[in-house]
DNA sequence: CGCCGAAGTCAAGTACCCTTTACATTCACA
DNA sequence: TGTGAATGTAAAGGGTACTTGACTTCGGCG
């Protein structure tokens, strides 16, 4: 799965730490998802979509 | 997370086994998701949404 | 009643998500 | 220079997703 989380985050001027706090996960988790080391759980994907005001499918794609 | 997977599946006349084969997971996994024992991974949630032609948010909800 | 498909659940094992702690790198800037 | 913020990565551990195999229960039907 691919995602443009890094773009979305940077576009708001947030550090990985900032986003991690909003998501209530560790900074390392945000980094791992951004760098594609693993996919978020479904509940975390929902929180991510909610924070950016987008649909899950608009943030994450297969491939 | 809640979902109406059971309704969607039954509406198409599929058994848990039928859906499991389409999703390429075990029957027990389908059962566990339907009965709320755990949430699917994000990639599996994508396959589920794809099979039913719906958005992830329309199948799964927080709560 | 006896049989069978469907559903629900348990146990044990593997793999992955997410944590904390820690360390290295890069870059802006005093 | 060097100090600090941001990022990337690693190791070890807890909890969860998913597996196979087996057992139970339920309903429909001969």
PDB file of N, CA and C (backbone and C1' of nucleotides) in Angstrom, chain A residues 29 38 41, chain C residues 14-20, chain D residues 11-17:
ATOM      1  N   UNK A  29       5.869   5.399  14.692  1.00  0.00           N
ATOM      2  CA  UNK A  29       4.784   4.804  13.916  1.00  0.00           C
ATOM      3  C   UNK A  29       4.470   5.664  12.702  1.00  0.00           C
ATOM      4  N   UNK A  38       5.355  -0.226   7.096  1.00  0.00           N
ATOM      5  CA  UNK A  38       4.140  -1.014   7.296  1.00  0.00           C
ATOM      6  C   UNK A  38       2.892  -0.163   7.146  1.00  0.00           C
ATOM      7  N   UNK A  41      -3.109   0.165  11.150  1.00  0.00           N
ATOM      8  CA  UNK A  41      -4.299  -0.631  11.438  1.00  0.00           C
ATOM      9  C   UNK A  41      -5.501   0.125  10.883  1.00  0.00           C
TER      10      UNK A  41
ATOM     11  P    DT C  14       5.728 -21.131  14.739  1.00  0.00           P
ATOM     12  O5'  DT C  14       5.253 -19.991  13.728  1.00  0.00           O
ATOM     13  C5'  DT C  14       4.606 -20.361  12.505  1.00  0.00           C
ATOM     14  C4'  DT C  14       4.188 -19.107  11.773  1.00  0.00           C
ATOM     15  C3'  DT C  14       5.289 -18.048  11.690  1.00  0.00           C
ATOM     16  O3'  DT C  14       5.350 -17.580  10.354  1.00  0.00           O
ATOM     17  C1'  DT C  14       3.318 -17.119  12.611  1.00  0.00           C
ATOM     18  P    DA C  15       6.519 -16.517   9.928  1.00  0.00           P
ATOM     19  O5'  DA C  15       5.722 -15.138   9.809  1.00  0.00           O
ATOM     20  C5'  DA C  15       4.504 -15.113   9.075  1.00  0.00           C
ATOM     21  C4'  DA C  15       3.846 -13.773   9.264  1.00  0.00           C
ATOM     22  C3'  DA C  15       4.811 -12.589   9.210  1.00  0.00           C
ATOM     23  O3'  DA C  15       4.228 -11.588   8.391  1.00  0.00           O
ATOM     24  C1'  DA C  15       3.560 -12.516  11.201  1.00  0.00           C
ATOM     25  P    DC C  16       5.102 -10.259   7.974  1.00  0.00           P
ATOM     26  O5'  DC C  16       4.223  -9.096   8.609  1.00  0.00           O
ATOM     27  C5'  DC C  16       2.819  -9.133   8.453  1.00  0.00           C
ATOM     28  C4'  DC C  16       2.177  -8.274   9.520  1.00  0.00           C
ATOM     29  C3'  DC C  16       2.761  -6.861   9.612  1.00  0.00           C
ATOM     30  O3'  DC C  16       1.662  -5.965   9.691  1.00  0.00           O
ATOM     31  C1'  DC C  16       2.690  -7.831  11.738  1.00  0.00           C
ATOM     32  P    DC C  17       1.852  -4.339   9.360  1.00  0.00           P
ATOM     33  O5'  DC C  17       1.353  -3.619  10.702  1.00  0.00           O
ATOM     34  C5'  DC C  17      -0.028  -3.689  11.063  1.00  0.00           C
ATOM     35  C4'  DC C  17      -0.187  -3.219  12.505  1.00  0.00           C
ATOM     36  C3'  DC C  17       0.259  -1.785  12.773  1.00  0.00           C
ATOM     37  O3'  DC C  17      -0.725  -1.202  13.628  1.00  0.00           O
ATOM     38  C1'  DC C  17       1.348  -3.248  14.256  1.00  0.00           C
ATOM     39  P    DC C  18      -0.805   0.467  13.720  1.00  0.00           P
ATOM     40  O5'  DC C  18       0.111   0.693  15.002  1.00  0.00           O
ATOM     41  C5'  DC C  18      -0.395   0.348  16.294  1.00  0.00           C
ATOM     42  C4'  DC C  18       0.733   0.396  17.304  1.00  0.00           C
ATOM     43  C3'  DC C  18       1.597   1.662  17.276  1.00  0.00           C
ATOM     44  O3'  DC C  18       1.210   2.506  18.370  1.00  0.00           O
ATOM     45  C1'  DC C  18       2.834  -0.323  17.724  1.00  0.00           C
ATOM     46  P    DT C  19       2.103   3.751  18.846  1.00  0.00           P
ATOM     47  O5'  DT C  19       3.011   3.162  20.001  1.00  0.00           O
ATOM     48  C5'  DT C  19       2.394   2.531  21.119  1.00  0.00           C
ATOM     49  C4'  DT C  19       3.448   1.961  22.051  1.00  0.00           C
ATOM     50  C3'  DT C  19       4.578   2.916  22.411  1.00  0.00           C
ATOM     51  O3'  DT C  19       4.325   3.535  23.659  1.00  0.00           O
ATOM     52  C1'  DT C  19       5.424   0.754  21.832  1.00  0.00           C
ATOM     53  P    DT C  20       5.188   4.825  24.041  1.00  0.00           P
ATOM     54  O5'  DT C  20       6.588   4.226  24.523  1.00  0.00           O
ATOM     55  C5'  DT C  20       6.639   3.420  25.690  1.00  0.00           C
ATOM     56  C4'  DT C  20       8.056   2.915  25.918  1.00  0.00           C
ATOM     57  C3'  DT C  20       9.097   4.035  26.104  1.00  0.00           C
ATOM     58  O3'  DT C  20       9.852   3.777  27.274  1.00  0.00           O
ATOM     59  C1'  DT C  20       9.777   2.556  24.361  1.00  0.00           C
TER      60       DT C  20
ATOM     61  P    DA D  11      18.426  -4.701  14.611  1.00  0.00           P
ATOM     62  O5'  DA D  11      18.231  -4.932  16.175  1.00  0.00           O
ATOM     63  C5'  DA D  11      18.960  -4.140  17.133  1.00  0.00           C
ATOM     64  C4'  DA D  11      18.331  -4.318  18.502  1.00  0.00           C
ATOM     65  C3'  DA D  11      17.624  -5.658  18.697  1.00  0.00           C
ATOM     66  O3'  DA D  11      17.852  -6.128  20.005  1.00  0.00           O
ATOM     67  C1'  DA D  11      16.083  -3.904  19.001  1.00  0.00           C
ATOM     68  P    DA D  12      17.515  -7.624  20.417  1.00  0.00           P
ATOM     69  O5'  DA D  12      16.335  -7.445  21.482  1.00  0.00           O
ATOM     70  C5'  DA D  12      16.464  -6.433  22.486  1.00  0.00           C
ATOM     71  C4'  DA D  12      15.132  -6.239  23.187  1.00  0.00           C
ATOM     72  C3'  DA D  12      14.323  -7.529  23.358  1.00  0.00           C
ATOM     73  O3'  DA D  12      13.736  -7.520  24.641  1.00  0.00           O
ATOM     74  C1'  DA D  12      13.041  -5.933  22.226  1.00  0.00           C
ATOM     75  P    DG D  13      13.008  -8.818  25.227  1.00  0.00           P
ATOM     76  O5'  DG D  13      11.494  -8.342  25.364  1.00  0.00           O
ATOM     77  C5'  DG D  13      11.193  -7.144  26.074  1.00  0.00           C
ATOM     78  C4'  DG D  13       9.754  -6.753  25.820  1.00  0.00           C
ATOM     79  C3'  DG D  13       8.760  -7.928  25.866  1.00  0.00           C
ATOM     80  O3'  DG D  13       7.696  -7.603  26.737  1.00  0.00           O
ATOM     81  C1'  DG D  13       8.454  -6.655  23.909  1.00  0.00           C
ATOM     82  P    DG D  14       6.527  -8.642  27.030  1.00  0.00           P
ATOM     83  O5'  DG D  14       5.234  -7.873  26.504  1.00  0.00           O
ATOM     84  C5'  DG D  14       4.984  -6.531  26.931  1.00  0.00           C
ATOM     85  C4'  DG D  14       3.716  -6.018  26.267  1.00  0.00           C
ATOM     86  C3'  DG D  14       2.542  -6.986  26.303  1.00  0.00           C
ATOM     87  O3'  DG D  14       1.336  -6.254  26.472  1.00  0.00           O
ATOM     88  C1'  DG D  14       3.152  -6.582  24.062  1.00  0.00           C
ATOM     89  P    DG D  15      -0.032  -7.068  26.668  1.00  0.00           P
ATOM     90  O5'  DG D  15      -0.750  -6.862  25.252  1.00  0.00           O
ATOM     91  C5'  DG D  15      -1.015  -5.535  24.796  1.00  0.00           C
ATOM     92  C4'  DG D  15      -1.509  -5.586  23.371  1.00  0.00           C
ATOM     93  C3'  DG D  15      -2.709  -6.526  23.140  1.00  0.00           C
ATOM     94  O3'  DG D  15      -3.643  -5.818  22.328  1.00  0.00           O
ATOM     95  C1'  DG D  15      -0.972  -7.057  21.635  1.00  0.00           C
ATOM     96  P    DT D  16      -5.092  -6.440  22.074  1.00  0.00           P
ATOM     97  O5'  DT D  16      -5.039  -6.719  20.496  1.00  0.00           O
ATOM     98  C5'  DT D  16      -4.630  -5.655  19.652  1.00  0.00           C
ATOM     99  C4'  DT D  16      -4.344  -6.191  18.251  1.00  0.00           C
ATOM    100  C3'  DT D  16      -5.453  -7.064  17.682  1.00  0.00           C
ATOM    101  O3'  DT D  16      -5.482  -6.740  16.319  1.00  0.00           O
ATOM    102  C1'  DT D  16      -3.463  -8.186  17.488  1.00  0.00           C
ATOM    103  P    DA D  17      -6.759  -6.687  15.440  1.00  0.00           P
ATOM    104  O5'  DA D  17      -6.283  -7.570  14.191  1.00  0.00           O
ATOM    105  C5'  DA D  17      -5.614  -6.905  13.140  1.00  0.00           C
ATOM    106  C4'  DA D  17      -4.936  -7.925  12.240  1.00  0.00           C
ATOM    107  C3'  DA D  17      -5.887  -8.815  11.458  1.00  0.00           C
ATOM    108  O3'  DA D  17      -5.375  -8.868  10.142  1.00  0.00           O
ATOM    109  C1'  DA D  17      -4.358 -10.162  12.642  1.00  0.00           C
TER     110       DA D  17
END
